[in-house]
Tab-separated table of C-alpha atoms in Angstrom:
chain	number	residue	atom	x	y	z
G	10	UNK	CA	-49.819	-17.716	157.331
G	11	UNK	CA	-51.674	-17.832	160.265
G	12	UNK	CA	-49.791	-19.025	163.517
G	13	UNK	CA	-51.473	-19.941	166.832
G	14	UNK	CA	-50.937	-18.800	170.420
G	15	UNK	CA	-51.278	-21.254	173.056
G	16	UNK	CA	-48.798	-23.416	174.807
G	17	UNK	CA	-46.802	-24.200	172.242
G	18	UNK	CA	-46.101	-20.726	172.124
G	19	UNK	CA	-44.680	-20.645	175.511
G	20	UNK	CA	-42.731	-23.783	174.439
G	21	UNK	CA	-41.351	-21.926	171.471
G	22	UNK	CA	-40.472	-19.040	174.308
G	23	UNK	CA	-38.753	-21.384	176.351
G	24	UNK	CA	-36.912	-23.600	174.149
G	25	UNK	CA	-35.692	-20.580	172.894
G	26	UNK	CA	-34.407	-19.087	176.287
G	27	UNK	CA	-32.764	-22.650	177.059
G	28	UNK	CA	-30.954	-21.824	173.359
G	29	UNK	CA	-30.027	-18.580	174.850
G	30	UNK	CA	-28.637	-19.904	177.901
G	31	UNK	CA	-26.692	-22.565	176.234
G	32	UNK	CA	-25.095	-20.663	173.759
G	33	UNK	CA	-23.687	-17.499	176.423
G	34	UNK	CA	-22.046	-20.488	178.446
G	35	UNK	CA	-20.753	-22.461	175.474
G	36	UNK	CA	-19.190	-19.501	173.810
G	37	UNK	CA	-16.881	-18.785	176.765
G	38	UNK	CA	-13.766	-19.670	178.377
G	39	UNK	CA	-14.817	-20.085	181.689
G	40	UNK	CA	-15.423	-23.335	182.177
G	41	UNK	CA	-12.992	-24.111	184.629
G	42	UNK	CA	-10.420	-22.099	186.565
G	43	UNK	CA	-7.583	-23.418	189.085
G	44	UNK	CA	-5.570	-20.976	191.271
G	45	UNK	CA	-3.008	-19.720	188.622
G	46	UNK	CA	-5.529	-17.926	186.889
G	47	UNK	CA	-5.812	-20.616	184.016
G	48	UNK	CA	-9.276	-20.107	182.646
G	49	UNK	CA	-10.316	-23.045	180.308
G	50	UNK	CA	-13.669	-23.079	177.978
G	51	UNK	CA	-14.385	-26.021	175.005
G	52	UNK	CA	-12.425	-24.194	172.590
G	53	UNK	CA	-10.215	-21.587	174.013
G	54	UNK	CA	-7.992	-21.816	177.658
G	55	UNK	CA	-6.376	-18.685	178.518
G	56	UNK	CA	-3.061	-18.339	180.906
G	57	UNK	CA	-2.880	-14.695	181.982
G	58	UNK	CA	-2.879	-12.449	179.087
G	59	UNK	CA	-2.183	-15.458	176.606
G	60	UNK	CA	-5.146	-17.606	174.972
G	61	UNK	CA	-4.502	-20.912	173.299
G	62	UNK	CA	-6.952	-23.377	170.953
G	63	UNK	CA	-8.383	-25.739	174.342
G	64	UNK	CA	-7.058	-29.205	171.979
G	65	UNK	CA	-3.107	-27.326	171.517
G	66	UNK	CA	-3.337	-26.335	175.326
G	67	UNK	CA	-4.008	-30.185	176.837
G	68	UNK	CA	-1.800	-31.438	173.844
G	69	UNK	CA	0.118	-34.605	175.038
G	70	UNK	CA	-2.455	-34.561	178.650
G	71	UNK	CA	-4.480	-37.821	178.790
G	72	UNK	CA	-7.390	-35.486	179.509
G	73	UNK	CA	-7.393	-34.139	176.271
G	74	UNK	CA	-9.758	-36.781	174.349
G	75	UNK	CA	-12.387	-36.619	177.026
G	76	UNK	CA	-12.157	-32.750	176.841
G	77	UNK	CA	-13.018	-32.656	173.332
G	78	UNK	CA	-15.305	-35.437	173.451
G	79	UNK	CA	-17.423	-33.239	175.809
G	80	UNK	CA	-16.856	-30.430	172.907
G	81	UNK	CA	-18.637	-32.171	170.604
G	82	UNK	CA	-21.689	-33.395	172.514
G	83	UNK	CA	-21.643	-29.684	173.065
G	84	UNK	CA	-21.752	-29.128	169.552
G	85	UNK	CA	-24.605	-31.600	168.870
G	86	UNK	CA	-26.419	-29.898	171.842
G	87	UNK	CA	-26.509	-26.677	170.549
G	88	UNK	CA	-27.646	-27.507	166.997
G	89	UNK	CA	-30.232	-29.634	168.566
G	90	UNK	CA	-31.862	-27.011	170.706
G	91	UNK	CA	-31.779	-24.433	167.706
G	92	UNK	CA	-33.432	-26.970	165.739
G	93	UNK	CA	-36.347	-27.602	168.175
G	94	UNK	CA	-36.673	-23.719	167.635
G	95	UNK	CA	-37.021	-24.159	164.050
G	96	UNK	CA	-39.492	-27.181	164.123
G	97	UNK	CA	-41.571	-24.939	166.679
G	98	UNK	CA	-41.872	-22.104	164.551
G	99	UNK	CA	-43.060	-24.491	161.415
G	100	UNK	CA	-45.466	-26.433	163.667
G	101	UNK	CA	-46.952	-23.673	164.899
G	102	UNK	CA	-47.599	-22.293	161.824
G	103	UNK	CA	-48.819	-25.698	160.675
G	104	UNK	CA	-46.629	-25.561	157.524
G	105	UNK	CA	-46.431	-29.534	158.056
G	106	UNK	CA	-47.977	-32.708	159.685
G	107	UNK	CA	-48.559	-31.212	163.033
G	108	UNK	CA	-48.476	-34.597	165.304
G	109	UNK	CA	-45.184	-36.262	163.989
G	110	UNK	CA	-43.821	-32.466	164.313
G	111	UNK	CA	-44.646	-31.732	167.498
G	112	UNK	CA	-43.438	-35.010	169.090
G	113	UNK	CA	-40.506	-35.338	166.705
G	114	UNK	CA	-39.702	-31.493	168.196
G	115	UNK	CA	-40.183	-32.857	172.019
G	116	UNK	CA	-38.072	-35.832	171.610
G	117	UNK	CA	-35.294	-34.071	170.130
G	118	UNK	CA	-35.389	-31.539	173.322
G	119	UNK	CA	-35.300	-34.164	175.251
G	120	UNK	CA	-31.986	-35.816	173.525
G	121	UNK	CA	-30.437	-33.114	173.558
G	122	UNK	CA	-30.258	-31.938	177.158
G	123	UNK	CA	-29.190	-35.926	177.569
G	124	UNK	CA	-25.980	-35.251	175.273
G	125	UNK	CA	-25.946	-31.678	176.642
G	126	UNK	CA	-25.714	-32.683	180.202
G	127	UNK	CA	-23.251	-36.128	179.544
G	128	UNK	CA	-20.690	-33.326	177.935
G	129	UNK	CA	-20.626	-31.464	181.113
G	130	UNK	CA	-20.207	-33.733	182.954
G	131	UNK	CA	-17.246	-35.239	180.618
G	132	UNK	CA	-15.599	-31.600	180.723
G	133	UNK	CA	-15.833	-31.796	184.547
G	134	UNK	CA	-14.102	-35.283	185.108
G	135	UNK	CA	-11.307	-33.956	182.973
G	136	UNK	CA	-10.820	-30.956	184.768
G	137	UNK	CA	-11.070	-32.247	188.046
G	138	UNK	CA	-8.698	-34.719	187.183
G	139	UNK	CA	-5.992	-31.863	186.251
G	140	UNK	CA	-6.534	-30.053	190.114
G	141	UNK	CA	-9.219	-27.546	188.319
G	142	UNK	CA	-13.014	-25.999	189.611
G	143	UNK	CA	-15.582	-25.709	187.563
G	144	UNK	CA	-16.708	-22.007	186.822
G	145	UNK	CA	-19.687	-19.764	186.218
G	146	UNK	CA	-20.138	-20.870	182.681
G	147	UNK	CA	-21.053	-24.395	183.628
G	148	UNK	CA	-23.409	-23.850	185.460
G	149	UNK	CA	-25.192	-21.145	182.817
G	150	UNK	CA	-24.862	-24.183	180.446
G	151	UNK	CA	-26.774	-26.753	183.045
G	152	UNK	CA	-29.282	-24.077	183.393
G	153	UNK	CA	-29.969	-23.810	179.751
G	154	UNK	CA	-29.950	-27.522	180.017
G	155	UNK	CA	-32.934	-27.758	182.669
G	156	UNK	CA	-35.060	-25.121	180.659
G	157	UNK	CA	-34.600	-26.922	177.750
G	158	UNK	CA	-36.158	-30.215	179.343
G	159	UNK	CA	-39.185	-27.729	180.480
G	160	UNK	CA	-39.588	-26.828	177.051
G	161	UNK	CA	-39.922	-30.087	175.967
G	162	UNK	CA	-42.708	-31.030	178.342
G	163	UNK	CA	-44.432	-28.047	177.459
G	164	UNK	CA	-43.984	-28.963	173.941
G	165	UNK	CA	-45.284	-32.265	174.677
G	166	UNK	CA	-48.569	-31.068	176.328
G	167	UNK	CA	-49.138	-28.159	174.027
G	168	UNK	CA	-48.811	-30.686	171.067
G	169	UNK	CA	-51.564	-33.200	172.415
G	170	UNK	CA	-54.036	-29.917	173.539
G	171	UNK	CA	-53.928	-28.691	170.385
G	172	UNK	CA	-54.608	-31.838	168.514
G	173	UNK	CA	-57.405	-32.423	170.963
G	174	UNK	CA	-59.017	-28.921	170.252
G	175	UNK	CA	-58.307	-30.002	166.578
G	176	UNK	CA	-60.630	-32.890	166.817
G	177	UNK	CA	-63.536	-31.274	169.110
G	178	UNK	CA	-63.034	-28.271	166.221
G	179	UNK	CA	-63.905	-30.651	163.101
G	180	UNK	CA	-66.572	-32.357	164.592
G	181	UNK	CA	-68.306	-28.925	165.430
G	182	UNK	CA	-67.590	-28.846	161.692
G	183	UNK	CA	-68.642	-31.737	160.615
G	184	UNK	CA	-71.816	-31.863	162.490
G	185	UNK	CA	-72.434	-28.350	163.645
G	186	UNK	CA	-74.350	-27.961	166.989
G	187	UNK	CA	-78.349	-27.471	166.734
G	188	UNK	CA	-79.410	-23.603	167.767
G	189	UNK	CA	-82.669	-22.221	169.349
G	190	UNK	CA	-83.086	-19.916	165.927
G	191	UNK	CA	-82.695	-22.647	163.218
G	192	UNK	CA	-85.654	-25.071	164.906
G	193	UNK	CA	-88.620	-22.447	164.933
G	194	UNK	CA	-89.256	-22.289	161.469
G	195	UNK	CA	-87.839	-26.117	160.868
G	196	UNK	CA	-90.791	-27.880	158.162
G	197	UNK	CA	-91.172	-31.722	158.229
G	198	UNK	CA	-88.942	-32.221	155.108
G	199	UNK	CA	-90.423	-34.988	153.745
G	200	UNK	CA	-94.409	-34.036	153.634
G	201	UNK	CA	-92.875	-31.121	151.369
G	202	UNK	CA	-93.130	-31.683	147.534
G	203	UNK	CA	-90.022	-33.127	146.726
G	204	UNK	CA	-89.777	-32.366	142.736
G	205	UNK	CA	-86.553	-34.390	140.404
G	206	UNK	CA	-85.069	-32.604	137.470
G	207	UNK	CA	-88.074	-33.846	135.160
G	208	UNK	CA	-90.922	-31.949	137.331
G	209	UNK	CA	-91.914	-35.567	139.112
G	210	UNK	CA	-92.577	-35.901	142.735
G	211	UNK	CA	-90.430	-38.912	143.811
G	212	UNK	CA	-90.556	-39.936	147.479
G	213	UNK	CA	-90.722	-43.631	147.777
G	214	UNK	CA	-91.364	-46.193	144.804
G	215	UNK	CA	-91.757	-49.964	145.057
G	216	UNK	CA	-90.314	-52.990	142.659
G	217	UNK	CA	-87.314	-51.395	141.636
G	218	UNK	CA	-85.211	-54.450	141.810
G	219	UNK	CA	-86.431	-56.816	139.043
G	220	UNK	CA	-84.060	-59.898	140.444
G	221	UNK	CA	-85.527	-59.492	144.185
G	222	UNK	CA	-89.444	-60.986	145.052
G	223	UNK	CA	-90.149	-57.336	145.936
G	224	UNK	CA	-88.138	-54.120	146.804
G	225	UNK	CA	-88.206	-50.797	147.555
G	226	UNK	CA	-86.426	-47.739	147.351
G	227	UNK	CA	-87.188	-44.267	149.409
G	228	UNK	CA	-85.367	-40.526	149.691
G	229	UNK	CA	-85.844	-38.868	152.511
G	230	UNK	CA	-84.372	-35.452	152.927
G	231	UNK	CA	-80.935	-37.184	151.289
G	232	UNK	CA	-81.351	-40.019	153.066
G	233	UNK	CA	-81.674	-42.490	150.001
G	234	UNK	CA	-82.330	-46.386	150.960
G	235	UNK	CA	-82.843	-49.552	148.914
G	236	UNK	CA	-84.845	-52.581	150.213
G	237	UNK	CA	-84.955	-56.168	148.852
G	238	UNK	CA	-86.974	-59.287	149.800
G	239	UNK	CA	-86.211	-62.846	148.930
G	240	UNK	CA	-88.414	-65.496	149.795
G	241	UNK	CA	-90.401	-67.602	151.402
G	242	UNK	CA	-87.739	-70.164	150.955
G	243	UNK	CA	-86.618	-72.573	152.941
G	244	UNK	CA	-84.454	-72.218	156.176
G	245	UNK	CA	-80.985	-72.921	155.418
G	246	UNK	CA	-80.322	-73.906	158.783
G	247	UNK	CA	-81.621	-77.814	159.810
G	248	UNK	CA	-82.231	-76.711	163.742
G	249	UNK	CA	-83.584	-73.206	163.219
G	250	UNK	CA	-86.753	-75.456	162.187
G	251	UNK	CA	-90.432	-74.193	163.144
G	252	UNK	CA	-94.001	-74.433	162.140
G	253	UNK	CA	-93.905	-70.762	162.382
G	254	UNK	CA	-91.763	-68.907	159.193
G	255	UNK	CA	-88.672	-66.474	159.831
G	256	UNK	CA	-88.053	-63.147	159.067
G	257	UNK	CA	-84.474	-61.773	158.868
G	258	UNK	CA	-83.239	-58.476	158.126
G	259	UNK	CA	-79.891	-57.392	157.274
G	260	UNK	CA	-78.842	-53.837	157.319
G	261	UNK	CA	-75.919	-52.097	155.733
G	262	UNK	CA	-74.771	-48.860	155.096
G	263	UNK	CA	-72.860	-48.572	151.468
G	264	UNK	CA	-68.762	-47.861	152.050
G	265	UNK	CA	-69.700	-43.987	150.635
G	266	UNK	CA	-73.048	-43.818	151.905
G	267	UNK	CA	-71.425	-41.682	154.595
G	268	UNK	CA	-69.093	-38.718	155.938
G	269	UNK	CA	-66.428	-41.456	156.612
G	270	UNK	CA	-66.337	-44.341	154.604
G	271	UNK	CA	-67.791	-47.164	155.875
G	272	UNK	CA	-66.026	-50.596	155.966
G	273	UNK	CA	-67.554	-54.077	153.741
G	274	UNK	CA	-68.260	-55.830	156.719
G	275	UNK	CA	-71.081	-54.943	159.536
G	276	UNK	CA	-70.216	-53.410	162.227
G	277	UNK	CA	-72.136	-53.155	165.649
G	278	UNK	CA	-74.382	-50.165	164.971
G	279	UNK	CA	-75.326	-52.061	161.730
G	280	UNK	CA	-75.879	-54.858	163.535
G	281	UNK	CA	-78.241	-53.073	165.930
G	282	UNK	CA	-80.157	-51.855	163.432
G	283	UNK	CA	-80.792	-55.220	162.014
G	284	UNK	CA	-82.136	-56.277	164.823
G	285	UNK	CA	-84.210	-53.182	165.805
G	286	UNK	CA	-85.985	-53.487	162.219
G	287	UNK	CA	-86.531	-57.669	162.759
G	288	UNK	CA	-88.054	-56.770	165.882
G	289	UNK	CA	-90.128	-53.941	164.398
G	290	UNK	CA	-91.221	-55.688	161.039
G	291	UNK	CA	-92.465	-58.770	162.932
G	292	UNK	CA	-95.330	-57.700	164.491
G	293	UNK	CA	-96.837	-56.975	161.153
G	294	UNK	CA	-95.504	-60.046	159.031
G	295	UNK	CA	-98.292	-63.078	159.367
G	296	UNK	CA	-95.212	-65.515	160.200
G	297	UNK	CA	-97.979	-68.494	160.492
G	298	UNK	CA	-98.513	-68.098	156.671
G	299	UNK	CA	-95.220	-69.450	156.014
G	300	UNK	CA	-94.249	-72.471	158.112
G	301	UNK	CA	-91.067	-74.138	157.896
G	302	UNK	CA	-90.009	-70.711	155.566
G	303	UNK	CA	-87.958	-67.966	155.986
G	304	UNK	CA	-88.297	-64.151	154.588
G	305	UNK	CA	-84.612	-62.473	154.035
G	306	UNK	CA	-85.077	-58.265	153.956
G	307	UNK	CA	-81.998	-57.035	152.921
G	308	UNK	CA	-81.491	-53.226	153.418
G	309	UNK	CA	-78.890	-50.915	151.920
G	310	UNK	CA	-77.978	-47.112	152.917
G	311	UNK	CA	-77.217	-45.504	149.475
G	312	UNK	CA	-76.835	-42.339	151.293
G	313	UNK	CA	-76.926	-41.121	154.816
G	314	UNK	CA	-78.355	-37.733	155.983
G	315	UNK	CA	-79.997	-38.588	158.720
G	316	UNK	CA	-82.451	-40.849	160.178
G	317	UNK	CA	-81.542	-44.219	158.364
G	318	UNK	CA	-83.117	-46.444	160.868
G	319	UNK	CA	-86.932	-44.961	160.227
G	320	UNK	CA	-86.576	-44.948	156.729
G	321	UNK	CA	-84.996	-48.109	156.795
G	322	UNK	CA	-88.153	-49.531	158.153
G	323	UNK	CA	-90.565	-47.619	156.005
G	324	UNK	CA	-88.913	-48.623	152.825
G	325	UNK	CA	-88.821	-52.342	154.496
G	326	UNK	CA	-92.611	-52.636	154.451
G	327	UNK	CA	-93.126	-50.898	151.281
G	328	UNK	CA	-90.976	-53.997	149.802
G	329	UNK	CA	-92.331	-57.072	151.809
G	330	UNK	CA	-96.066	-55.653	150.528
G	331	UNK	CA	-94.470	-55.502	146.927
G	332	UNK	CA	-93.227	-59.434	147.222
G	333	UNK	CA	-96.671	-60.025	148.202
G	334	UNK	CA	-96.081	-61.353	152.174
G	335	UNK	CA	-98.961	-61.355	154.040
G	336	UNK	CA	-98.857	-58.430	156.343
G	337	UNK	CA	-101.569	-57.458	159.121
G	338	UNK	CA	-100.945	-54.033	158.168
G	339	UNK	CA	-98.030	-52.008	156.757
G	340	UNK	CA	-95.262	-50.118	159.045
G	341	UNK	CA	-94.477	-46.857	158.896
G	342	UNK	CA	-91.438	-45.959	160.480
G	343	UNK	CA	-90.618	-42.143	161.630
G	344	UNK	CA	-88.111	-40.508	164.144
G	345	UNK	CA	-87.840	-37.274	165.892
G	346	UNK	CA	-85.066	-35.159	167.866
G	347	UNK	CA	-85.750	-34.210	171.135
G	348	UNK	CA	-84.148	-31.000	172.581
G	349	UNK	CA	-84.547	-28.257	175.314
G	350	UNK	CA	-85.982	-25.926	173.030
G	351	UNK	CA	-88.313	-27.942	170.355
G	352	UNK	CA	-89.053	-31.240	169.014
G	353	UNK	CA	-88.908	-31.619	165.209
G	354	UNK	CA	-89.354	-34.337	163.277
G	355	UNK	CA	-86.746	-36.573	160.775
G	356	UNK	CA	-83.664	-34.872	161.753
G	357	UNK	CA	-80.846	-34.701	159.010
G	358	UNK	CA	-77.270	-35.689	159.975
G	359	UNK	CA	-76.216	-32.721	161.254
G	360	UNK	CA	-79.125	-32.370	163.548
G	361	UNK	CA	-79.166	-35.864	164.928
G	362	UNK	CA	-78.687	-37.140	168.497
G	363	UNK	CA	-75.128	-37.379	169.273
G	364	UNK	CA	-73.893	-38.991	172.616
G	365	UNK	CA	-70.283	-37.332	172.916
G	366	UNK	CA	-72.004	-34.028	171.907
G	367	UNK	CA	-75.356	-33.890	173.063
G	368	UNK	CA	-74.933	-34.800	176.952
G	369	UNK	CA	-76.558	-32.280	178.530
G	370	UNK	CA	-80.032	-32.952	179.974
G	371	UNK	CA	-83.630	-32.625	177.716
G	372	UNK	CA	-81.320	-33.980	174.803
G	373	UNK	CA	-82.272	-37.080	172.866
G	374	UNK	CA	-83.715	-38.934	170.275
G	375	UNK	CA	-86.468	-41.281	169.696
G	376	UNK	CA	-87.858	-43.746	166.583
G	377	UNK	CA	-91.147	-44.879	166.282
G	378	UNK	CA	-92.951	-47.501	164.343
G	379	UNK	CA	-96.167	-47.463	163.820
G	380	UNK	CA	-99.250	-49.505	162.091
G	381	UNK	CA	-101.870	-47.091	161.053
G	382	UNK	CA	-105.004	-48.896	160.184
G	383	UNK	CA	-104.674	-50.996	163.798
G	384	UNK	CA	-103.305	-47.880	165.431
G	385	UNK	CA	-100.734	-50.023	167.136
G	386	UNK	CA	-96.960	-49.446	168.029
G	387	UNK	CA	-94.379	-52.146	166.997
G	388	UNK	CA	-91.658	-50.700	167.592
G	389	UNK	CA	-89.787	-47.447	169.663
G	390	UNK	CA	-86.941	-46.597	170.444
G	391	UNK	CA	-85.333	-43.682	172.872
G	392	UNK	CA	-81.856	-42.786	173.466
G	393	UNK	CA	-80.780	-39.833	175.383
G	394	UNK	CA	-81.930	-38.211	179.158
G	395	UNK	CA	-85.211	-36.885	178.365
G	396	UNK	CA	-88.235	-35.559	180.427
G	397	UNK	CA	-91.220	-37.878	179.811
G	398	UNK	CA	-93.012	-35.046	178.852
G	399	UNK	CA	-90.831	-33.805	176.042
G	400	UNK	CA	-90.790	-38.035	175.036
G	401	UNK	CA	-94.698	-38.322	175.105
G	402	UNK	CA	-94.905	-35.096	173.164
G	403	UNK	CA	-92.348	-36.428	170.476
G	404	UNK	CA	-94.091	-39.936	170.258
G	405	UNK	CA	-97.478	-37.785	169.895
G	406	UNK	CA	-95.650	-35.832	167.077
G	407	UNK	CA	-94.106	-39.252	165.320
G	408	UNK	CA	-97.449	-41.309	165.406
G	409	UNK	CA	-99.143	-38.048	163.485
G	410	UNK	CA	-96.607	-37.923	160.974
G	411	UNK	CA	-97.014	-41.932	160.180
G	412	UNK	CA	-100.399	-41.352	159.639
G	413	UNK	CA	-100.188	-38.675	157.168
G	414	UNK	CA	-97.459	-40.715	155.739
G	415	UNK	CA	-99.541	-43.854	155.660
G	416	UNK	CA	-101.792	-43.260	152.309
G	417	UNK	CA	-98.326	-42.149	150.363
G	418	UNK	CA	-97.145	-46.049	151.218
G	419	UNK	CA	-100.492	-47.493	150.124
G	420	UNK	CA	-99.914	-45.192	146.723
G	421	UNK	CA	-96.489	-46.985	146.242
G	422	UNK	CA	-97.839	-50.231	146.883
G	423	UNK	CA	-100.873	-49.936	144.753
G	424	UNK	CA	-98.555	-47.970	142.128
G	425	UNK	CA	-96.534	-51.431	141.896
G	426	UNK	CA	-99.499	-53.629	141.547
G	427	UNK	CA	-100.890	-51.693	138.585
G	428	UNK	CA	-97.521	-51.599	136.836
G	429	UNK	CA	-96.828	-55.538	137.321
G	430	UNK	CA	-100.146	-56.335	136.377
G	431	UNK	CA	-99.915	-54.358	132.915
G	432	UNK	CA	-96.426	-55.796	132.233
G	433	UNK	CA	-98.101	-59.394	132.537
G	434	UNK	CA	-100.633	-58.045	130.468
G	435	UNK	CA	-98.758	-57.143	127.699
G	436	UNK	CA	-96.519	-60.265	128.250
C-alpha cells in the first residue's frame, strides 16, 4: 500500500489534533463551575467529594433536556471527527474513489464542528441559566472545534491538488513528453519497408471499397485511414447551383479509432479537418469538368497514431484518382513536428503538437500539401510559436518527403487500374 505525503497529510495531522482536543474536553467534568464548588461536565457533575450521572443531578430542573441535548450533539461530534480520521487514512492510501472521498471527508468536518459548536453553546445557556460559569474544558472543546474546521479546508485543498497532479500525471502518461535523446536517431517511419504477416509491403492501396466510385485506404506508422468517393452526382441542394462542380469532404474519426473514444457525431476538430482537406483537395480537382455536379470524399480514421490530417489527404487523392476525377495532379499530403532541438517528420501520437503541453517557445507543428509534378503548394498549415527559420526548414523537409512519396501514389493508382481492367476482362 503505498500512501502519499502532501497536504492531505497535514489534514490527516490536524483533523486528528482537533480529535484530540475534543475528546480531553468532552471526557471531563469541568464544564461549568459556580461558587460552591459544583463542577458539572456532559455526563458527570461533582459536589465536593461526591459525583453524580449529569441527567440524575439536574433531575426535575427545566435545564435538564437542553443539557443533554447538548450531550448528544457532543456525541455525534466526536464520532464525526474520528470518522474524518478514518476516511483520511483510506483516501490517502487511495483504497477508494479518491474525489467523492475526499469531499465526502471535508463536508463531514465541516458538519461536525456545526453540531459540535451548537452543543456548546446549548450546555452554556443551560448553565448560565442555573447562576453557573463556564470552565476550562469548554473552551479546550471550542478549540478542538476551530482546528477541526482548519482541517477541513486543508482537506478541501489537498483533495483538489492532488486530483489536479493526478490529471497533469496521466497525460504525461498518456502522451509522454518528446526528449532531446529519442529525436537524433528518429527515421521517417513510413519510407521504411513496412512488411504484413505474409512478407508483403503494404503502405497505401486503392479501390478497396467495391460499393464507393473509388477509395482508398493507407497505414501510416498506425495511423490506418479509409477514403471513399461518390460521384459526380447531382447537388442535392436547389441554390448551391453552379456551372462549376463541388467537392465536399467529410472527415471522421471511428468511436475506437482513439485513446478516448470518440463520440458518433462530428465534433469541431473533425469539422476543421473537413474543411482543411476541401480546401487542400481543390486546387487539384478540375471542378469545371463537372458543372452543375458535386464530388462527396468521405474520410474515416480507423486508427489514430498520429498525423491523421496528412494522411487523410494523401489517402483522399489516391481515391478521387481511383473514381477516375479529373485531377491536375495528385496531392500528397505530409506533416512534421517542430521543436527546439530537431524537426522530424510524421510524428506519432505521442510525439505530436500539443497546446496545453507544448507552450513553450520553438514548439509547433506544421502540415503540408503538396503537388509534385507542378511543384505547387495547396495547402499548409502551422500551429504553434515557431521561428521562421525552424518553419522554412520543416516545410523544406515536408515538400522532400512528398516527393519521394509521390511515385509510391502513382504505383497505387496504376496498381488499381491494372486490377479493374483485368476484372472487366475476365467479366
Amino acid at each position: 500500500m503505498n500512501c502519499r505525503v502532501g497536504l492531505d497529510w497535514i489534514a490527516c495531522v490536524v483533523q486528528l489534533a482537533a480529535a484530540l482536543f475534543f475528546t480531553l474536553g468532552f471526557s471531563t467534568q469541568y464544564w461549568a463551575t459556580d461558587d460552591d464548588s459544583v463542577n458539572a461536565g456532559l455526563f458527570t457533575t461533582c459536589d465536593g467529594s461526591y459525583c453524580y450521572d449529569t441527567h440524575v443531578f439536574y433531575n426535575g430542573k427545566p435545564e435538564k433536556a437542553t443539557i443533554m441535548g447538548a450531550a448528544v450533539l457532543q456525541i455525534f461530534s466526536l464520532c464525526g471527527v474520528y470518522f474524518v480520521v478514518l476516511l483520511m487514512l483510506l483516501y490517502m492510501c487511495g483504497l477508494f474513489d479518491e474525489r467523492s472521498l475526499s469531499r465526502g471527508a471535508a463536508i463531514t468536518a465541516f458538519i461536525t464542528a456545526l453540531l459540535g459548536l451548537i452543543g456548546v453553546v446549548m450546555f452554556g445557556t443551560a448553565m448560565s441559566s442555573l447562576q453557573y460559569t463556564l470552565n476550562w474544558s469548554c473552551g479546550v472543546v471550542i478549540v478542538g472545534l476551530i482546528v477541526d474546521i482548519a482541517a477541513g479546508v486543508c482537506i478541501y485543498i489537498g483533495g483538489r491538488q492532488w486530483e489536479d497532479s493526478q490529471t497533469k500525471h496521466h497525460r504525461r502518461e498518456l502522451f509522454p513528453p518528446i526528449r532531446k535523446s529519442n529525436l537524433t536517431s528518429r527515421l521517417d517511419p513510413r519510407l521504411e519497408p513496412r512488411t504484413n504477416q505474409k512478407g508483403r509491403n503494404k503502405i497505401l492501396k486503392a479501390g478497396v471499397i467495391s460499393q464507393a466510385r473509388g477509395s482508398a485506404y493507407i497505414e501510416q506508422n498506425e495511423t490506418k485511414v479509409m477514403c471513399a468517393v461518390y460521384g459526380p452526382r447531382e447537388v442535392v441542394k436547389k441554390e448551391a447551383f453552379s456551372l462549376i462542380g463541388q467537392l465536399t469532404c467529410e472527415f471522421k474519426f471511428a468511436t475506437f479509432s482513439c485513446r478516448i473514444r470518440r463520440k458518433h457525431q462530428q465534433d469541431n476538430e473533425e469539422k476543421d479537418y473537413s474543411s482543411q482537406l476541401q480546401d487542400a483537395l481543390e486546387p487539384a480537382v478540375c471542378l469545371h469538368k463537372f458543372p452543375k455536379a458535386q464530388v462527396n470524399v468521405y474520410v474515416t480514421v480507423l486508427q489514430n497514431d498520429g498525423s491523421p490530417l496528412a494522411a487523410s489527404l494523401t489517402c483522399c487523392t489516391v481515391a478521387l484518382a481511383n473514381a477516375g476525377i479529373e485531377m491536375y495532379d495528385l496531392v500528397v499530403g505530409c506533416s512534421a513536428r517542430i521543436t527546439p532541438y530537431q524537426v522530424f517528420i510524421d510524428p506519432t501520437e505521442t510525439e505530436e503538437y500539443k497546446p496545453e503541453q507544448d507552450n513553450q517557445p520553438g514548439n509547433g507543428s506544421i502540415m503540408v500539401g503538396l503537388m509534385p509534378s507542378q511543384n505547387q503548394v495547396s495547402a499548409v498549415t502551422s500551429k504553434g510559436e515557431v521561428q521562421f527559420e525552424l518553419l522554412n526548414k520543416a516545410t523544406k523537409q515536408c515538400i522532400e518527403v512528398c516527393q519521394k512519396l509521390y511515385p509510391v501514389l502513382q504505383q497505387a493508382v496504376a496498381k488499381a487500374v491494372e486490377v479493374r481492367l483485368t476484372s472487366d476482362h475476365v467479366t
